[in-house]
Amino acid sequence: MRKFILIFSTIIITCYCNAQNKNQKHIDKLDFSDQRGYFRIVSYNLENYFDPFNDSLKNDVDFTPEGNYHWSWDKYKEKQKKIYKVLSAVGGWELPEIVGLCEVENEFVLRDLLKSTPLKFRFYEIIHKESPDRRGIDVAMLYRSDKFKLISKQFIEIVFPFDTSKKTRDILYAKGYTNDHDTLNIFMNHWPSRFGGRSESEMNRRIAAKILRNKVDSIFNSNPLSNVIIIGDFNDEPEDISVTDILQAGHNFDSLVPGQLYNLAWYMKEKRGMGSLKYQGEWGLIDQIIVSTSMLMKTNSVYTTVDDAKVFNADFLTVPDDAFVGYKPFRTFIGMKFNGGFSDHYPIFIDLYRK
């Protein structure tokens, strides 16, 4: 009997450890400072970067002192400092050249971020437009004008044929060139959420994927070897139909075909076990990085590799997961309670290199 109990206990402990290892799989810490490309692009969902003022044109009353989140100027400023801390850390030995942002309320919070933190010393410019999103959250981009020259920008509207009154965030498209005259086509996304259920909302993300693919195809029609980089929060995983079939972001990295897209997030998740957020104990990678064929060709003047797309899961962004096992991002809110953290998402980034 004693022998049976010992064996049974060993099995239970082994199963627990395996489950814990599965949940901690991506937490293997990388030395983010040991190497950096000449150009770094970051994507970061900020988790409700709102000012504390009520805007009568938006549904933002929750993020006021009287609202459900009891959002105040002091809490807003605390979050602002944390955003700066993340961006200064994720950049490596210098601040990132381009930063794509999700869940930004307005241009005020962006300008205040650049004015009130040391970011003001790094020539950052803002690309932003008020979106029709019902929550009043937008996508935005910060770029260092000393490292990236903007040629054009476009805010691509997502129109739902089955309900033209339905609104969501635009897709931000920025075209520009680096100091070495490498032209980059960058798309920043925050696709429709899973509110109401994953399957019930799936068509919304498929429509966003189709609109994005049409725009990418228009670029490829001019040059199949154009440098395209797609980043953001897709609210779908790398293996979901919206990404694999509609956007047509593949993962056959051994067979590069001009005019195609390749999902580095698939490699990050399936081959390296990375995750950018944790929901009910399960890691996901809805924050994705997708590139065109040319970006994976080392004969190209500017290129990257599958190993140069990473999740920035630094220790200061991470706390123990008491409800499940392992760890999780140190988020700003738990429900409507202020938690004092950074975001429910980790940032992701990609490094570019010169031939």
Short mmCIF file of C-alpha atoms in Angstrom, two decimals:
data_model
loop_
_atom_site.label_atom_id
_atom_site.label_comp_id
_atom_site.label_asym_id
_atom_site.label_seq_id
_atom_site.Cartn_x
_atom_site.Cartn_y
_atom_site.Cartn_z
CA MET A 1 0.00 0.00 0.00
CA ARG A 2 2.81 2.39 0.94
CA LYS A 3 4.55 1.56 -2.36
CA PHE A 4 1.34 2.29 -4.29
CA ILE A 5 0.96 5.68 -2.58
CA LEU A 6 4.58 6.56 -3.41
CA ILE A 7 4.12 5.65 -7.08
CA PHE A 8 0.80 7.53 -7.29
CA SER A 9 2.34 10.61 -5.66
CA THR A 10 5.24 10.51 -8.11
CA ILE A 11 2.82 10.42 -11.06
CA ILE A 12 0.84 13.39 -9.71
CA ILE A 13 3.99 15.46 -9.13
CA THR A 14 5.30 14.61 -12.61
CA CYS A 15 2.00 15.62 -14.24
CA TYR A 16 1.95 18.88 -12.28
CA CYS A 17 5.53 19.71 -13.26
CA ASN A 18 4.81 18.94 -16.91
CA ALA A 19 1.78 21.23 -16.82
CA GLN A 20 3.85 23.92 -15.15
CA ASN A 21 6.60 23.58 -17.73
CA LYS A 22 4.04 23.84 -20.53
CA ASN A 23 2.72 27.11 -19.13
CA GLN A 24 6.22 28.47 -18.49
CA LYS A 25 7.56 27.29 -21.83
CA HIS A 26 7.99 30.74 -23.35
CA ILE A 27 9.32 32.27 -20.13
CA ASP A 28 12.86 31.07 -20.89
CA LYS A 29 14.54 34.45 -20.68
CA LEU A 30 16.41 35.77 -23.67
CA ASP A 31 19.33 38.14 -23.41
CA PHE A 32 17.63 40.99 -25.21
CA SER A 33 20.74 43.17 -25.10
CA ASP A 34 23.21 40.76 -26.69
CA GLN A 35 22.29 41.54 -30.27
CA ARG A 36 20.31 44.12 -32.16
CA GLY A 37 19.58 44.73 -35.79
CA TYR A 38 20.19 48.10 -37.36
CA PHE A 39 16.42 48.69 -37.34
CA ARG A 40 13.96 47.44 -34.70
CA ILE A 41 10.16 47.44 -35.07
CA VAL A 42 7.97 46.93 -32.00
CA SER A 43 4.27 46.10 -31.64
CA TYR A 44 2.61 46.68 -28.28
CA ASN A 45 -0.99 46.50 -27.06
CA LEU A 46 -1.01 49.03 -24.23
CA GLU A 47 -4.18 47.81 -22.49
CA ASN A 48 -6.43 50.87 -22.34
CA TYR A 49 -4.13 53.87 -22.63
CA PHE A 50 -6.85 56.42 -21.86
CA ASP A 51 -6.71 59.93 -20.50
CA PRO A 52 -9.02 60.55 -17.50
CA PHE A 53 -11.24 63.07 -19.29
CA ASN A 54 -14.73 62.35 -20.57
CA ASP A 55 -15.10 62.75 -24.33
CA SER A 56 -18.77 63.13 -25.24
CA LEU A 57 -18.08 61.72 -28.71
CA LYS A 58 -16.69 58.44 -27.33
CA ASN A 59 -17.78 55.67 -25.02
CA ASP A 60 -14.97 56.41 -22.56
CA VAL A 61 -16.91 57.25 -19.39
CA ASP A 62 -15.51 54.11 -17.70
CA PHE A 63 -12.06 55.71 -17.82
CA THR A 64 -12.90 58.78 -15.78
CA PRO A 65 -12.60 59.32 -12.01
CA GLU A 66 -16.32 58.59 -11.66
CA GLY A 67 -16.29 55.64 -14.05
CA ASN A 68 -16.10 51.92 -13.40
CA TYR A 69 -12.30 51.92 -13.54
CA HIS A 70 -11.98 55.03 -11.32
CA TRP A 71 -9.34 56.28 -13.71
CA SER A 72 -7.47 59.33 -12.45
CA TRP A 73 -4.71 61.67 -13.58
CA ASP A 74 -2.25 60.03 -11.18
CA LYS A 75 -3.03 56.54 -12.51
CA TYR A 76 -2.78 57.82 -16.08
CA LYS A 77 0.64 59.34 -15.38
CA GLU A 78 1.80 56.16 -13.67
CA LYS A 79 0.83 54.15 -16.74
CA GLN A 80 2.58 56.66 -18.98
CA LYS A 81 5.85 56.17 -17.07
CA LYS A 82 5.47 52.42 -17.40
CA ILE A 83 4.96 52.68 -21.17
CA TYR A 84 8.19 54.66 -21.42
CA LYS A 85 10.01 52.07 -19.31
CA VAL A 86 8.88 49.30 -21.66
CA LEU A 87 9.80 51.15 -24.84
CA SER A 88 13.23 52.11 -23.53
CA ALA A 89 13.89 48.50 -22.50
CA VAL A 90 12.54 46.76 -25.59
CA GLY A 91 14.72 48.91 -27.82
CA GLY A 92 17.95 47.33 -26.61
CA TRP A 93 20.90 49.70 -26.57
CA GLU A 94 18.80 52.41 -28.23
CA LEU A 95 15.11 53.18 -28.57
CA PRO A 96 13.21 51.32 -31.30
CA GLU A 97 13.00 52.92 -34.71
CA ILE A 98 9.28 52.17 -35.12
CA VAL A 99 6.63 51.38 -32.51
CA GLY A 100 3.13 50.21 -33.43
CA LEU A 101 0.57 50.71 -30.67
CA CYS A 102 -2.89 49.30 -29.92
CA GLU A 103 -5.54 50.55 -27.50
CA VAL A 104 -4.64 54.23 -27.68
CA GLU A 105 -7.50 56.63 -26.93
CA ASN A 106 -6.40 59.71 -28.83
CA GLU A 107 -3.56 61.89 -30.04
CA PHE A 108 -3.38 63.73 -26.72
CA VAL A 109 -2.09 60.66 -24.84
CA LEU A 110 0.52 60.09 -27.56
CA ARG A 111 1.76 63.68 -27.56
CA ASP A 112 1.80 63.71 -23.78
CA LEU A 113 3.88 60.51 -23.81
CA LEU A 114 6.44 62.14 -26.08
CA LYS A 115 6.41 65.44 -24.20
CA SER A 116 6.51 64.12 -20.62
CA THR A 117 9.10 61.34 -20.91
CA PRO A 118 12.67 61.10 -22.28
CA LEU A 119 11.15 59.92 -25.58
CA LYS A 120 11.11 63.63 -26.47
CA PHE A 121 14.86 63.44 -27.07
CA ARG A 122 14.62 60.81 -29.81
CA PHE A 123 12.86 62.63 -32.68
CA TYR A 124 9.68 60.56 -32.53
CA GLU A 125 6.81 61.53 -34.81
CA ILE A 126 3.21 60.33 -34.54
CA ILE A 127 0.95 58.65 -37.07
CA HIS A 128 -2.60 58.55 -35.74
CA LYS A 129 -6.21 59.18 -36.67
CA GLU A 130 -9.36 59.03 -34.57
CA SER A 131 -11.01 55.75 -35.48
CA PRO A 132 -14.74 54.95 -35.49
CA ASP A 133 -14.25 52.18 -32.92
CA ARG A 134 -17.14 52.00 -30.45
CA ARG A 135 -14.78 51.95 -27.44
CA GLY A 136 -12.80 54.89 -28.73
CA ILE A 137 -9.51 53.00 -29.01
CA ASP A 138 -7.20 53.43 -31.97
CA VAL A 139 -4.03 52.10 -33.51
CA ALA A 140 -1.06 54.42 -33.82
CA MET A 141 2.57 54.44 -34.84
CA LEU A 142 5.60 56.23 -33.50
CA TYR A 143 8.62 56.53 -35.76
CA ARG A 144 12.03 58.09 -35.30
CA SER A 145 12.34 60.75 -37.96
CA ASP A 146 16.14 60.54 -37.71
CA LYS A 147 15.97 56.88 -38.79
CA PHE A 148 12.83 56.63 -40.95
CA LYS A 149 11.54 59.04 -43.59
CA LEU A 150 7.79 58.82 -44.09
CA ILE A 151 6.68 58.79 -47.73
CA SER A 152 2.95 58.24 -47.25
CA LYS A 153 0.36 57.03 -44.77
CA GLN A 154 -3.14 55.63 -45.08
CA PHE A 155 -5.87 54.62 -42.67
CA ILE A 156 -7.70 51.68 -44.22
CA GLU A 157 -11.32 51.46 -43.10
CA ILE A 158 -12.85 48.10 -42.26
CA VAL A 159 -16.36 47.97 -43.73
CA PHE A 160 -18.65 45.08 -42.83
CA PRO A 161 -20.98 44.28 -45.77
CA PHE A 162 -23.55 42.59 -43.53
CA ASP A 163 -23.74 45.60 -41.17
CA THR A 164 -22.41 48.93 -42.44
CA SER A 165 -23.22 50.55 -39.08
CA LYS A 166 -20.70 48.29 -37.34
CA LYS A 167 -17.40 50.06 -36.63
CA THR A 168 -13.90 49.00 -35.66
CA ARG A 169 -10.32 50.23 -35.81
CA ASP A 170 -8.71 51.18 -39.11
CA ILE A 171 -5.61 49.41 -40.40
CA LEU A 172 -2.71 51.86 -40.39
CA TYR A 173 -0.41 51.71 -43.41
CA ALA A 174 2.89 53.61 -43.44
CA LYS A 175 5.37 53.65 -46.31
CA GLY A 176 8.82 55.08 -45.86
CA TYR A 177 12.53 54.47 -46.18
CA THR A 178 15.43 54.02 -43.78
CA ASN A 179 18.65 56.01 -43.74
CA ASP A 180 20.11 53.35 -46.03
CA HIS A 181 17.25 53.92 -48.50
CA ASP A 182 15.47 50.64 -47.84
CA THR A 183 11.78 51.14 -48.56
CA LEU A 184 9.44 49.53 -46.02
CA ASN A 185 5.67 49.01 -46.21
CA ILE A 186 4.42 48.64 -42.63
CA PHE A 187 0.88 47.73 -41.58
CA MET A 188 -0.31 48.18 -37.98
CA ASN A 189 -3.43 46.19 -37.05
CA HIS A 190 -5.90 45.71 -34.24
CA TRP A 191 -8.52 43.39 -35.67
CA PRO A 192 -12.05 43.11 -34.23
CA SER A 193 -12.23 41.47 -30.82
CA ARG A 194 -13.76 38.15 -29.83
CA PHE A 195 -16.50 39.95 -27.90
CA GLY A 196 -19.65 37.85 -28.07
CA GLY A 197 -17.69 34.64 -28.68
CA ARG A 198 -14.81 33.49 -30.84
CA SER A 199 -16.88 31.74 -33.52
CA GLU A 200 -19.64 34.37 -33.44
CA SER A 201 -17.12 37.15 -34.14
CA GLU A 202 -14.87 35.20 -36.51
CA MET A 203 -16.35 36.69 -39.69
CA ASN A 204 -15.36 40.18 -38.52
CA ARG A 205 -11.69 39.23 -38.47
CA ARG A 206 -11.94 37.41 -41.79
CA ILE A 207 -13.22 40.60 -43.36
CA ALA A 208 -10.32 42.57 -41.87
CA ALA A 209 -7.92 39.94 -43.21
CA LYS A 210 -9.41 40.16 -46.71
CA ILE A 211 -9.17 43.95 -46.77
CA LEU A 212 -5.54 43.79 -45.65
CA ARG A 213 -4.70 41.10 -48.21
CA ASN A 214 -6.21 43.20 -51.00
CA LYS A 215 -3.99 46.13 -50.05
CA VAL A 216 -0.90 43.92 -49.83
CA ASP A 217 -1.69 42.43 -53.25
CA SER A 218 -1.85 45.92 -54.73
CA ILE A 219 1.72 46.44 -53.51
CA PHE A 220 2.87 43.06 -54.82
CA ASN A 221 1.30 43.80 -58.21
CA SER A 222 3.81 46.62 -58.60
CA ASN A 223 6.71 44.63 -57.17
CA PRO A 224 6.39 41.03 -55.88
CA LEU A 225 9.59 41.57 -53.88
CA SER A 226 8.36 44.63 -52.00
CA ASN A 227 9.38 44.83 -48.35
CA VAL A 228 6.17 44.31 -46.36
CA ILE A 229 5.94 44.02 -42.58
CA ILE A 230 2.59 43.39 -40.88
CA ILE A 231 2.31 43.75 -37.10
CA GLY A 232 -0.35 44.17 -34.44
CA ASP A 233 -3.00 42.45 -32.36
CA PHE A 234 -5.02 40.16 -34.64
CA ASN A 235 -7.32 38.72 -31.96
CA ASP A 236 -6.70 35.43 -33.77
CA GLU A 237 -3.87 32.94 -33.49
CA PRO A 238 -1.30 32.20 -36.23
CA GLU A 239 -3.12 28.96 -37.09
CA ASP A 240 -6.59 30.52 -37.44
CA ILE A 241 -8.32 30.67 -40.83
CA SER A 242 -8.36 34.47 -40.98
CA VAL A 243 -4.55 34.42 -40.94
CA THR A 244 -3.71 31.21 -42.82
CA ASP A 245 -6.39 31.18 -45.53
CA ILE A 246 -7.68 34.74 -45.91
CA LEU A 247 -4.52 36.77 -45.29
CA GLN A 248 -2.55 33.80 -46.68
CA ALA A 249 0.31 34.10 -44.21
CA GLY A 250 2.16 30.80 -44.52
CA HIS A 251 5.03 29.18 -42.69
CA ASN A 252 6.91 27.21 -45.34
CA PHE A 253 10.12 29.10 -44.72
CA ASP A 254 12.16 26.64 -46.78
CA SER A 255 10.35 27.57 -49.99
CA LEU A 256 10.19 31.32 -50.53
CA VAL A 257 7.87 32.44 -53.33
CA PRO A 258 7.72 36.09 -54.52
CA GLY A 259 4.47 37.86 -53.68
CA GLN A 260 3.74 35.79 -50.58
CA LEU A 261 3.50 36.43 -46.84
CA TYR A 262 5.23 34.41 -44.12
CA ASN A 263 4.10 34.37 -40.51
CA LEU A 264 7.00 34.65 -38.09
CA ALA A 265 4.50 34.42 -35.23
CA TRP A 266 3.73 30.84 -36.26
CA TYR A 267 7.42 30.01 -35.84
CA MET A 268 7.57 31.94 -32.56
CA LYS A 269 4.64 29.96 -31.17
CA GLU A 270 5.06 26.48 -32.66
CA LYS A 271 8.85 26.20 -32.75
CA ARG A 272 9.95 28.40 -29.87
CA GLY A 273 6.94 28.16 -27.55
CA MET A 274 6.42 31.91 -27.23
CA GLY A 275 3.25 33.65 -26.08
CA SER A 276 2.30 37.31 -25.72
CA LEU A 277 -0.73 36.99 -23.42
CA LYS A 278 -2.29 34.44 -21.14
CA TYR A 279 -6.01 33.67 -20.91
CA GLN A 280 -7.41 31.18 -18.39
CA GLY A 281 -4.02 29.57 -17.97
CA GLU A 282 -3.28 29.17 -21.68
CA TRP A 283 -0.67 31.15 -23.59
CA GLY A 284 -1.62 32.66 -26.92
CA LEU A 285 0.13 34.68 -29.61
CA ILE A 286 -2.51 36.95 -31.12
CA ASP A 287 0.17 39.65 -31.38
CA GLN A 288 1.84 38.71 -34.63
CA ILE A 289 4.63 39.62 -37.05
CA ILE A 290 4.19 38.73 -40.72
CA VAL A 291 6.66 39.58 -43.48
CA SER A 292 6.92 39.35 -47.24
CA THR A 293 9.23 37.04 -49.18
CA SER A 294 11.96 39.64 -49.71
CA MET A 295 12.35 40.21 -45.98
CA LEU A 296 13.54 36.61 -45.54
CA MET A 297 16.05 36.73 -48.40
CA LYS A 298 19.57 37.45 -47.20
CA THR A 299 20.39 38.63 -50.71
CA ASN A 300 17.94 41.49 -50.16
CA SER A 301 19.43 44.82 -49.08
CA VAL A 302 17.43 44.59 -45.85
CA TYR A 303 16.37 41.30 -44.31
CA THR A 304 15.39 39.42 -41.17
CA THR A 305 15.29 35.78 -40.07
CA VAL A 306 12.77 33.58 -38.29
CA ASP A 307 14.86 33.89 -35.12
CA ASP A 308 14.77 37.69 -35.10
CA ALA A 309 11.08 38.00 -34.18
CA LYS A 310 10.64 37.77 -30.42
CA VAL A 311 8.34 38.31 -27.47
CA PHE A 312 9.76 40.78 -24.96
CA ASN A 313 8.89 38.93 -21.76
CA ALA A 314 11.24 40.75 -19.40
CA ASP A 315 11.12 39.98 -15.68
CA PHE A 316 9.70 43.38 -14.73
CA LEU A 317 6.71 42.74 -17.03
CA THR A 318 5.97 39.38 -15.43
CA VAL A 319 4.27 38.16 -12.24
CA PRO A 320 3.44 34.70 -10.86
CA ASP A 321 0.13 33.23 -12.01
CA ASP A 322 -1.54 32.35 -8.72
CA ALA A 323 -4.78 31.16 -10.31
CA PHE A 324 -3.06 28.69 -12.62
CA VAL A 325 0.63 27.75 -12.82
CA GLY A 326 3.70 29.51 -14.10
CA TYR A 327 3.71 33.20 -14.93
CA LYS A 328 1.68 35.86 -16.71
CA PRO A 329 2.01 39.49 -17.86
CA PHE A 330 1.81 42.14 -15.13
CA ARG A 331 -1.33 43.88 -16.32
CA THR A 332 -2.84 47.30 -15.57
CA PHE A 333 -6.24 45.98 -14.54
CA ILE A 334 -7.68 42.76 -13.18
CA GLY A 335 -11.31 43.09 -14.12
CA MET A 336 -12.08 46.69 -13.19
CA LYS A 337 -9.61 46.76 -10.30
CA PHE A 338 -6.44 48.77 -10.80
CA ASN A 339 -3.49 46.39 -10.59
CA GLY A 340 -0.67 48.87 -11.20
CA GLY A 341 1.03 46.84 -13.90
CA PHE A 342 2.02 47.44 -17.51
CA SER A 343 -0.32 45.57 -19.86
CA ASP A 344 -2.06 42.25 -20.32
CA HIS A 345 0.11 41.80 -23.44
CA TYR A 346 3.86 41.49 -23.80
CA PRO A 347 5.42 43.60 -26.58
CA ILE A 348 6.77 41.79 -29.62
CA PHE A 349 9.55 42.99 -31.90
CA ILE A 350 11.50 42.22 -35.04
CA ASP A 351 15.06 43.17 -35.98
CA LEU A 352 16.13 44.06 -39.51
CA TYR A 353 19.67 43.73 -40.84
CA ARG A 354 21.65 45.10 -43.75
CA LYS A 355 23.21 42.82 -46.34
#
